[in-house]
PDB file of C-alpha atoms and ligand atoms in Angstrom:
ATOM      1  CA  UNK A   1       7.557  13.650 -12.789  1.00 97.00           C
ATOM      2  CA  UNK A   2       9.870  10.326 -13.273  1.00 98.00           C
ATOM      3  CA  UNK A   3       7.940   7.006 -12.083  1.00 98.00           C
ATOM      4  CA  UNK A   4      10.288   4.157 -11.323  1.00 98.00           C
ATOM      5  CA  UNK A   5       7.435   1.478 -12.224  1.00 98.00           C
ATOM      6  CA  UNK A   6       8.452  -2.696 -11.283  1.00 98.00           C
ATOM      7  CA  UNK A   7       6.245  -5.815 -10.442  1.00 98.00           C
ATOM      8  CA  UNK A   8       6.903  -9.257  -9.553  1.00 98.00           C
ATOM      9  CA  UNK A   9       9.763  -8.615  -6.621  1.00 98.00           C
ATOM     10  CA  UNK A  10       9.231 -12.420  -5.676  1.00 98.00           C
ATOM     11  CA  UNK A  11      10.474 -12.452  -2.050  1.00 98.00           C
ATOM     12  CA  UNK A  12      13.994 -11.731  -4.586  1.00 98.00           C
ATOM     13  CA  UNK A  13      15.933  -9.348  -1.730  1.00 98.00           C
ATOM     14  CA  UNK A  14      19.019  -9.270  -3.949  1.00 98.00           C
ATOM     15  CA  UNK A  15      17.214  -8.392  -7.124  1.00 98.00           C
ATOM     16  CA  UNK A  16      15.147  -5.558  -5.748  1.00 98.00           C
ATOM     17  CA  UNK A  17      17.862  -4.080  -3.889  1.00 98.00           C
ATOM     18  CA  UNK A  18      19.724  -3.788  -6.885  1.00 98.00           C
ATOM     19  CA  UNK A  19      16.691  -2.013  -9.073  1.00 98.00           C
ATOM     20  CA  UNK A  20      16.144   0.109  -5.880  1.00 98.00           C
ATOM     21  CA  UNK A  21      19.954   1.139  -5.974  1.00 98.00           C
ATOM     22  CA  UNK A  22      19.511   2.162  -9.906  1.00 98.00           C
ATOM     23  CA  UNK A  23      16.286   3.826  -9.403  1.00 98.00           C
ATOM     24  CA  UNK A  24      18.321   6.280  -6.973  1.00 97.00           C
ATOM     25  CA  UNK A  25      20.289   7.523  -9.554  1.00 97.00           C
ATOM     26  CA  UNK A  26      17.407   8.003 -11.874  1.00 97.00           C
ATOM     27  CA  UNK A  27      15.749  11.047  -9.962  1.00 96.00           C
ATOM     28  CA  UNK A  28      12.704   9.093  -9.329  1.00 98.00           C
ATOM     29  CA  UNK A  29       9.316  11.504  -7.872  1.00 98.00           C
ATOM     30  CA  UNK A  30       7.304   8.089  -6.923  1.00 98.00           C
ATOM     31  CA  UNK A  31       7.205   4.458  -7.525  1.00 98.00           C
ATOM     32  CA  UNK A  32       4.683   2.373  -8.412  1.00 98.00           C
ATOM     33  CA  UNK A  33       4.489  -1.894  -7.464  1.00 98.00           C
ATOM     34  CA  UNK A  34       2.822  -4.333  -9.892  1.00 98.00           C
ATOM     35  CA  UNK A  35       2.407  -6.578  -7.504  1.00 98.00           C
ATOM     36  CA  UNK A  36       3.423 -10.518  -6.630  1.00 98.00           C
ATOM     37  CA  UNK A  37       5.706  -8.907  -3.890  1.00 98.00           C
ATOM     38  CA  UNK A  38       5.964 -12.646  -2.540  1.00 98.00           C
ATOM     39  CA  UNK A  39       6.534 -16.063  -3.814  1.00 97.00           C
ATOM     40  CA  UNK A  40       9.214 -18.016  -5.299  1.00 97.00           C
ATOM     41  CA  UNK A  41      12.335 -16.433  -3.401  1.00 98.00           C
ATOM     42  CA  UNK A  42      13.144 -16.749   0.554  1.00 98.00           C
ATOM     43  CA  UNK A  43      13.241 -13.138   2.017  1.00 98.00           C
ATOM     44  CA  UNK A  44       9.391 -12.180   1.978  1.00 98.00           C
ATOM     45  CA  UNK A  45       9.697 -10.573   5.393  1.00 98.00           C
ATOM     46  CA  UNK A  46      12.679  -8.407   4.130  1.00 98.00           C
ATOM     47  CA  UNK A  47      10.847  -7.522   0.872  1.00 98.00           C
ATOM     48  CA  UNK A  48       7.670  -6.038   2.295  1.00 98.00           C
ATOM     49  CA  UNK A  49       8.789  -3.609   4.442  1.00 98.00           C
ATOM     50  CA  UNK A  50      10.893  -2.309   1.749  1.00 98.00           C
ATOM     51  CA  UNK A  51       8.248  -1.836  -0.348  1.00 98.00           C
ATOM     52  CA  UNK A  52       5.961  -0.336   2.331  1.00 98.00           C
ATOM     53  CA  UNK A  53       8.494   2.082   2.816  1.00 98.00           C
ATOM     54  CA  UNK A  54       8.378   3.477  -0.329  1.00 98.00           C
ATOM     55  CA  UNK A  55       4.946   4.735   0.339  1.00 97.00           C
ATOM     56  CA  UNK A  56       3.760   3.756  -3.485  1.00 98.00           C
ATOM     57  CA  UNK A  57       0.579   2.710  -4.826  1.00 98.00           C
ATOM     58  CA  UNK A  58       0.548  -1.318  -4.873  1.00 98.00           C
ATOM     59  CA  UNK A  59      -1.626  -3.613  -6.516  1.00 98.00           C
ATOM     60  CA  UNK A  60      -1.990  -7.055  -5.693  1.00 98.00           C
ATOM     61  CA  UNK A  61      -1.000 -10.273  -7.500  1.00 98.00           C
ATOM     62  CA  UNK A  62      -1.608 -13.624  -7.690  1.00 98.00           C
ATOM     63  CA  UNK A  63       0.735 -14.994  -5.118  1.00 98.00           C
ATOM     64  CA  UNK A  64       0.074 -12.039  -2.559  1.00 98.00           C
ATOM     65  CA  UNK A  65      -3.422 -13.249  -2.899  1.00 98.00           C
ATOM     66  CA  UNK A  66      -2.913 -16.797  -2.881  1.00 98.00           C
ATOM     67  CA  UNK A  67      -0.534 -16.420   0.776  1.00 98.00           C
ATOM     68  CA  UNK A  68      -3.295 -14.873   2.349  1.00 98.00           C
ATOM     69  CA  UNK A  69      -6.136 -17.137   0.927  1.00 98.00           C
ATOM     70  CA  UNK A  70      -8.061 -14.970  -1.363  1.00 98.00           C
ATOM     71  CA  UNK A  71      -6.860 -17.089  -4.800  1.00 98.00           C
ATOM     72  CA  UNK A  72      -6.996 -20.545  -4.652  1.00 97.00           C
ATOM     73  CA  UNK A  73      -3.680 -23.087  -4.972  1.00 97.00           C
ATOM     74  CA  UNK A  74      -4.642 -25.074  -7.584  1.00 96.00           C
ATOM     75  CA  UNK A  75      -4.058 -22.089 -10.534  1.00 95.00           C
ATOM     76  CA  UNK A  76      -0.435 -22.895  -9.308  1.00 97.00           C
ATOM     77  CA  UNK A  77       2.598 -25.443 -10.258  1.00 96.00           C
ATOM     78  CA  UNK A  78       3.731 -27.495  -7.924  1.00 97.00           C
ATOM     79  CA  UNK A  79       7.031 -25.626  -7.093  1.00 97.00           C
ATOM     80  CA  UNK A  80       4.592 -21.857  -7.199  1.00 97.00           C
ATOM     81  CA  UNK A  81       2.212 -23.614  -4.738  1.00 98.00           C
ATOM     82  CA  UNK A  82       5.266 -25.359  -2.288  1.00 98.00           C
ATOM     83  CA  UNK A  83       6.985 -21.516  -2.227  1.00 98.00           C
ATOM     84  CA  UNK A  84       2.979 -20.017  -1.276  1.00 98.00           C
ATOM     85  CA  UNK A  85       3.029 -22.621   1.511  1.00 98.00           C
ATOM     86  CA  UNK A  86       6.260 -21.536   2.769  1.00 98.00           C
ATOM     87  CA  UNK A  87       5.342 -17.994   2.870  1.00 98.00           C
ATOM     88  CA  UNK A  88       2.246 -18.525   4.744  1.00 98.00           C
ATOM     89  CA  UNK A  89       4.560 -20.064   7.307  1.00 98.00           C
ATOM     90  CA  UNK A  90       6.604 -16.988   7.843  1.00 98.00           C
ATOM     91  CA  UNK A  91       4.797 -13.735   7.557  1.00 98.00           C
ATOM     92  CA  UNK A  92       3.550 -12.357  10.467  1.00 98.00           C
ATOM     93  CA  UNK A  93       0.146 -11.252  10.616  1.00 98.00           C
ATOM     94  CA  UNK A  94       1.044  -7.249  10.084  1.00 98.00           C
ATOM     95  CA  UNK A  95       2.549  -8.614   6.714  1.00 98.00           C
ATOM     96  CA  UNK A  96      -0.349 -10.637   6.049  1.00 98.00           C
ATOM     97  CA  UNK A  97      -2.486  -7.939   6.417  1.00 98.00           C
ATOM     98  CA  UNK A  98      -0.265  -5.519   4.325  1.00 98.00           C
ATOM     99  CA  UNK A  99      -1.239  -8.038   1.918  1.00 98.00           C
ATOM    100  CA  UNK A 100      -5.096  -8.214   2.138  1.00 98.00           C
ATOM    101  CA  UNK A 101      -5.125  -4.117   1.842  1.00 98.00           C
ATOM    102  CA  UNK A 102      -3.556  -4.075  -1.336  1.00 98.00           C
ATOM    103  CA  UNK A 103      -6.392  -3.318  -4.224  1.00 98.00           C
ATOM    104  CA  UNK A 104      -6.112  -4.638  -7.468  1.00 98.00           C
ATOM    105  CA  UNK A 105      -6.411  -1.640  -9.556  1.00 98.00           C
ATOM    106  CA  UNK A 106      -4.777   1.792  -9.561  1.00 98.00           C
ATOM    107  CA  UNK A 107      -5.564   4.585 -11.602  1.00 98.00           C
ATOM    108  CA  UNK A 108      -5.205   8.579 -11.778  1.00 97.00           C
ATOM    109  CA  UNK A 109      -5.154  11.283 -14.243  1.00 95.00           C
ATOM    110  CA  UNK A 110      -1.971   9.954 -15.860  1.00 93.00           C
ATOM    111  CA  UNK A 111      -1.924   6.034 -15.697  1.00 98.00           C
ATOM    112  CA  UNK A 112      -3.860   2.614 -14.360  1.00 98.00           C
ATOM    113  CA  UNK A 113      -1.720  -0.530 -13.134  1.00 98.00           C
ATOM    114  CA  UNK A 114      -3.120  -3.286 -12.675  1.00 98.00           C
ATOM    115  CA  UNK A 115      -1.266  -7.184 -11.837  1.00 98.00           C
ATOM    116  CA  UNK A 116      -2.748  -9.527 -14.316  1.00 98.00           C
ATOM    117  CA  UNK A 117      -5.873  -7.166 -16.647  1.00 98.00           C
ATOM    118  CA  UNK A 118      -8.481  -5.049 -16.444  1.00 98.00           C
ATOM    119  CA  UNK A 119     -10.411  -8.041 -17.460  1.00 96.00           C
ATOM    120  CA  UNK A 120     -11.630  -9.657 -14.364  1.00 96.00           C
ATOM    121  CA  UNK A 121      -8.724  -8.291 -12.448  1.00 98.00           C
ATOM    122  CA  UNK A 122      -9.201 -10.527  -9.927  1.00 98.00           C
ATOM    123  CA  UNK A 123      -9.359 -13.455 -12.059  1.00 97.00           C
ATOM    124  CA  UNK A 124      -5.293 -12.717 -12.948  1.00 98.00           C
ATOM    125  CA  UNK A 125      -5.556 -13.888 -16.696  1.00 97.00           C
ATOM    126  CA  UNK A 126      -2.819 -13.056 -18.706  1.00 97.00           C
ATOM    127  CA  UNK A 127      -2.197 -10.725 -21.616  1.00 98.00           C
ATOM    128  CA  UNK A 128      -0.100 -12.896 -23.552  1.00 94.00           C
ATOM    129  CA  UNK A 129      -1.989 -12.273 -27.486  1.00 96.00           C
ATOM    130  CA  UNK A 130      -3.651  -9.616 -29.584  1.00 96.00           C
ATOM    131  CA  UNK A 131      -7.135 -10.728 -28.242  1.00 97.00           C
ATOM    132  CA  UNK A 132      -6.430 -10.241 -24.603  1.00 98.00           C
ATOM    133  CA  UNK A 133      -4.762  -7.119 -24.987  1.00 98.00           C
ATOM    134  CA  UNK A 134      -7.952  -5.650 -26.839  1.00 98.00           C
ATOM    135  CA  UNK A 135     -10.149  -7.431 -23.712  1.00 98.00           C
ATOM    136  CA  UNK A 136      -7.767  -5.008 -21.842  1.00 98.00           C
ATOM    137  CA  UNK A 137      -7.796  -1.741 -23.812  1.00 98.00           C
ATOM    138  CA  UNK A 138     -11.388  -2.136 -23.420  1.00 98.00           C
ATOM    139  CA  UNK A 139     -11.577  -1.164 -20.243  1.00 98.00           C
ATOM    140  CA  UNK A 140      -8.664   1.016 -20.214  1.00 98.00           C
ATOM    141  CA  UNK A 141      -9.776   4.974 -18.902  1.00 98.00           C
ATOM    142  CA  UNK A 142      -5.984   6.427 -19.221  1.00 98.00           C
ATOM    143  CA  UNK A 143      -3.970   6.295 -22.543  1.00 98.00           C
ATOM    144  CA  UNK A 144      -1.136   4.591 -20.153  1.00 98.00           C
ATOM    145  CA  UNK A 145      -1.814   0.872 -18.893  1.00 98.00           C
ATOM    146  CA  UNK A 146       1.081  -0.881 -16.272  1.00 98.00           C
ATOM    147  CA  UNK A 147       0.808  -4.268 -16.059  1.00 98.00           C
ATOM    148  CA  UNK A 148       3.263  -7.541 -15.029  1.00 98.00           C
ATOM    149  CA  UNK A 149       2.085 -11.356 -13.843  1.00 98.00           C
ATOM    150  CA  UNK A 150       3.626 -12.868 -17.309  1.00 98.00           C
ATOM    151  CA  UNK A 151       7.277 -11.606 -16.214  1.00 98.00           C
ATOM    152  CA  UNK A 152       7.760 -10.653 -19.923  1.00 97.00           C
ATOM    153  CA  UNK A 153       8.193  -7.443 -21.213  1.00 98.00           C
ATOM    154  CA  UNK A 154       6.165  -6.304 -23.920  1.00 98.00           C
ATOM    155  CA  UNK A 155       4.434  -3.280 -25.292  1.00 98.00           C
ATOM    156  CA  UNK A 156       0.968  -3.364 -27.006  1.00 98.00           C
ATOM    157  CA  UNK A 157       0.153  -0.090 -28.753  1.00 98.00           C
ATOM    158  CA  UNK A 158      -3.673   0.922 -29.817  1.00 98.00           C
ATOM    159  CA  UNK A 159      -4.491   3.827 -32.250  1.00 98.00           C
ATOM    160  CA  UNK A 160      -6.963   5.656 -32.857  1.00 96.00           C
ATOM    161  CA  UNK A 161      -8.589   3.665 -36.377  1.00 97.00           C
ATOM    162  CA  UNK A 162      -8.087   0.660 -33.472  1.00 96.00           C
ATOM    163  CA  UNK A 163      -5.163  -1.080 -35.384  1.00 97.00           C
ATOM    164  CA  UNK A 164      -3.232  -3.042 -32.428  1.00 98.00           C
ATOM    165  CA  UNK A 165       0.559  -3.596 -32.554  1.00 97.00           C
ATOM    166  CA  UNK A 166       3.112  -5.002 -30.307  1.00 97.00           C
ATOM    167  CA  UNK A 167       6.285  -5.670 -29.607  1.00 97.00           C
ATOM    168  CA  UNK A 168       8.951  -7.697 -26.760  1.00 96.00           C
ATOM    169  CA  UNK A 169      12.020  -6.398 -25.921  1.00 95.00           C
ATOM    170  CA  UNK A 170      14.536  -7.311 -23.375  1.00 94.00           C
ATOM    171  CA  UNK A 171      14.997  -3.123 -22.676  1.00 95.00           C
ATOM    172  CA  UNK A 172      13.250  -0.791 -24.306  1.00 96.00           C
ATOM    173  CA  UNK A 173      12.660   3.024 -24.786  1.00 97.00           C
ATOM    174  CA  UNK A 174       9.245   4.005 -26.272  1.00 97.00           C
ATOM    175  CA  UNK A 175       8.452   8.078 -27.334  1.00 98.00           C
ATOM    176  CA  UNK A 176       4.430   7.996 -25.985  1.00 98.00           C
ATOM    177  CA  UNK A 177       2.265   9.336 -29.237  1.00 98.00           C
ATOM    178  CA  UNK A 178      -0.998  11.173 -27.651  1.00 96.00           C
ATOM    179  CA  UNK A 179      -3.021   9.705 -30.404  1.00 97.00           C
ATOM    180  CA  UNK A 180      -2.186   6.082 -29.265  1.00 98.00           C
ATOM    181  CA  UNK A 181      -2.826   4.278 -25.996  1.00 98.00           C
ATOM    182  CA  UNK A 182      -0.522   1.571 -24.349  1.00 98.00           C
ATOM    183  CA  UNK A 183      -0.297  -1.293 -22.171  1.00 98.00           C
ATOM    184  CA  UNK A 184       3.511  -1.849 -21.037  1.00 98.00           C
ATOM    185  CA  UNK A 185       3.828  -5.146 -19.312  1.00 98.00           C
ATOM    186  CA  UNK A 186       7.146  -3.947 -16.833  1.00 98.00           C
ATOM    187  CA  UNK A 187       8.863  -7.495 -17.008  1.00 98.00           C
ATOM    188  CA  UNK A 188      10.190  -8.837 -13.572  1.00 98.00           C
ATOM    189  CA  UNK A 189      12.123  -7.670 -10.858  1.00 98.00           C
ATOM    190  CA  UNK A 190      13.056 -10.945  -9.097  1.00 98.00           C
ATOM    191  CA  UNK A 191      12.109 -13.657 -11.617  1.00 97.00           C
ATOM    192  CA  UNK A 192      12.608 -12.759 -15.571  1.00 97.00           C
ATOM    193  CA  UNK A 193      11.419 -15.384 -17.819  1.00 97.00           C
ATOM    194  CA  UNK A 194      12.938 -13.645 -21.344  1.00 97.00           C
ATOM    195  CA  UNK A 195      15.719 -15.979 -21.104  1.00 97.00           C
ATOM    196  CA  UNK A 196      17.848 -12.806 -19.522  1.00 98.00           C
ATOM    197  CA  UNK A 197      18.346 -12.981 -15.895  1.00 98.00           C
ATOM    198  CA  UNK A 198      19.107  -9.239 -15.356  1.00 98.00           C
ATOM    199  CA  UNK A 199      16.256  -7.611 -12.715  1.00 98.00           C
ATOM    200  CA  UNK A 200      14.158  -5.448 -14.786  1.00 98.00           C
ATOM    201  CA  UNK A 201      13.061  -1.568 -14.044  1.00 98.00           C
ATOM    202  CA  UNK A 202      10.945   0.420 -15.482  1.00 98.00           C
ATOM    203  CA  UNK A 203      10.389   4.428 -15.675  1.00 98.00           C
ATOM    204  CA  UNK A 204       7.825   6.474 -16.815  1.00 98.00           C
ATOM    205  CA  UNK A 205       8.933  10.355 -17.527  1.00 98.00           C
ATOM    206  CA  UNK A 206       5.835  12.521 -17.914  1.00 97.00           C
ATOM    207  CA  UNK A 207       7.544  15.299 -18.892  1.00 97.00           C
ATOM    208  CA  UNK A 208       9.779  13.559 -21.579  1.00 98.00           C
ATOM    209  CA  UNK A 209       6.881  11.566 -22.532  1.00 98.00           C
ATOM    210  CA  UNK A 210       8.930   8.301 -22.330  1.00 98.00           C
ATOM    211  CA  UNK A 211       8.760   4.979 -21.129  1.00 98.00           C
ATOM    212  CA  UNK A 212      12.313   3.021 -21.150  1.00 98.00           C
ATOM    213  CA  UNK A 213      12.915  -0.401 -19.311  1.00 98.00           C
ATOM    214  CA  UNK A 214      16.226  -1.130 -18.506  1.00 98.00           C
ATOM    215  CA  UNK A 215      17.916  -4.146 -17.283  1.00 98.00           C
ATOM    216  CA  UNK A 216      19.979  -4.515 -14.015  1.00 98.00           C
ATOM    217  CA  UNK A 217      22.438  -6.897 -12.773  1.00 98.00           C
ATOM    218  CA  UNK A 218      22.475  -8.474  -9.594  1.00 98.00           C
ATOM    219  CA  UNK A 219      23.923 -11.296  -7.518  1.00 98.00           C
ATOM    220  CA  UNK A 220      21.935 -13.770  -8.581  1.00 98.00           C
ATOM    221  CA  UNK A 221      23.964 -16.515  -7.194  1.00 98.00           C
ATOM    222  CA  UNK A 222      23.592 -15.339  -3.490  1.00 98.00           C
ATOM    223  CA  UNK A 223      19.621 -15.254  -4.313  1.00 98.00           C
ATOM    224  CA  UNK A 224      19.898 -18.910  -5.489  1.00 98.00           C
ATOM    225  CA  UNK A 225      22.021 -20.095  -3.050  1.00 98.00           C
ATOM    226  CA  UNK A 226      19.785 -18.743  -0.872  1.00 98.00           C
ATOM    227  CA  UNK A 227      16.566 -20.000  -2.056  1.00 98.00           C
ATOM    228  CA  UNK A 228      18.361 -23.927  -1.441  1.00 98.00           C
ATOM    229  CA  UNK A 229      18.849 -23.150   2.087  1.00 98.00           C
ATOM    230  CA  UNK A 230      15.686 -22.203   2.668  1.00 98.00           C
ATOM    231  CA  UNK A 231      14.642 -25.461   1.780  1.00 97.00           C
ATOM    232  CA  UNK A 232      12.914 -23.768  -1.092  1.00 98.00           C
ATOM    233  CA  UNK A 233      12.319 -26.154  -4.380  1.00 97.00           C
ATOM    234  CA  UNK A 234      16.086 -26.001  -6.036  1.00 96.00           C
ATOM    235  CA  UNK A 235      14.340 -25.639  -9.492  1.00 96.00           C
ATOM    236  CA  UNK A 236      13.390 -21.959  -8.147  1.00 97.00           C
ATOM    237  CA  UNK A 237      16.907 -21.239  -7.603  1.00 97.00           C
ATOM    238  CA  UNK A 238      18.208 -22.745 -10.620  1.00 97.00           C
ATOM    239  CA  UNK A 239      15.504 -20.857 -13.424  1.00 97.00           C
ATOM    240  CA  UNK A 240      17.080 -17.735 -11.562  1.00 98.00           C
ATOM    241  CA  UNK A 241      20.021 -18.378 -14.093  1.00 97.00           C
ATOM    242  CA  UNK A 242      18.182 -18.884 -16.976  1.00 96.00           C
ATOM    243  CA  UNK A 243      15.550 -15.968 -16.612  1.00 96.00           C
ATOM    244  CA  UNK A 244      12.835 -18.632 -17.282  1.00 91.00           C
TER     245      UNK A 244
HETATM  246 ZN1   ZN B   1       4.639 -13.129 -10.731  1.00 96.85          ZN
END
């Protein structure tokens, strides 16, 4: 089986189409979402269908929580809470409640995804050192662990003797060892912050026993441009550049 695995879409209709369009050339049996499907960009009501219709297991992430009042505004910057506000103000309530049914943890034989960490999911603390990786591997069941909400990519590997390595990479492609257990945090589909502004996509091949993450070009000007007529914050057009 291939898994095309992404998170943090951001109401980014430009940058998902494009992963989307890659993914279709990649053979992919079944996607998996990460989560924050809203927030930030302008086209939440075009972005949630889309992701509906791929039928995948979704987990839910800070901002799809905080739209439909289940995580408070004030773990959010002033431009994060603004773009919350304005979403509120334009999903219906089908897409609302598309939001409220979304768990926060997946998991099956092969792999568990979860937004933020297995620690206090629904907290949404990030995995951003050595200690709160271990917090996470801790209550990690499956050897595989998919994970976004920092909208950096980076791999932390666990052996065996419990030695914990890492490493970020802007794309990737990682041969899985069955002796060693991972947590692969798949970057960000509509709102990068590695400094590269290039939509990120992820796949998992079971057979191969691979992980790569690839990164994929889109018209990020048209997302920005949008964003400003919206009336969004410009700022959250103009990191779109940057990829921070
Ligand atoms: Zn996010």
């Amino acid at each position: 089986m291939r898994y095309g695995i992404f998170s943090d879409i951001h109401s980014n209709l430009e940058a998902l189409e494009a992963v989307l369009d890659f993914y279709k050339k990649q053979k992919i049996n079944q996607f998996f979402c990460i989560g924050d499907i809203v927030g930030y960009g302008d086209n939440p009501t075009e972005c949630i269908p889309i992701i509906q219709e791929l039928l995948c297991p979704t987990v839910a992430g800070n901002h799809d929580w905080a739209v439909i009042e289940k995580f408070s505004l004030e773990y959010f910057n002033s431009y994060a809470k603004e773009a919350i506000i304005w979403t509120k103000g334009v999903l219906s309530s089908e897409e609302k409640s598309f939001l409220d049914s979304l768990r926060l943890v997946y998991q099956d034989k092969e792999l568990t995804s979860v937004h933020s960490s297995l620690d206090a999911p629904s907290e949404f603390f990030y995995i951003d050192n050595l200690d709160s990786a271990l917090r996470c591997f801790s209550y990690l069941e499956t050897s595989l662990c998919f994970v976004g909400h920092s909208h950096i990519p980076v791999v932390f590997i666990l052996d065996r003797a419990n030695n914990l390595s890492y490493f970020s990479d802007n794309s990737f492609e990682i041969n899985l060892d069955k002796d060693k257990r991972y947590i692969i945090n798949v970057g960000s589909v509509g709102q990068p912050r590695d400094r590269d502004y290039r939509a990120g996509a992820c796949i998992y091949d079971t057979e191969e026993k691979t992980v790569s993450f690839r990164r994929i070009v889109y018209d990020v000007a048209s997302s920005a441009k949008k964003i400003i007529k919206a009336g969004l914050p410009s700022f959250l057009a103009q990191r779109l550049f940057l990829g921070r």
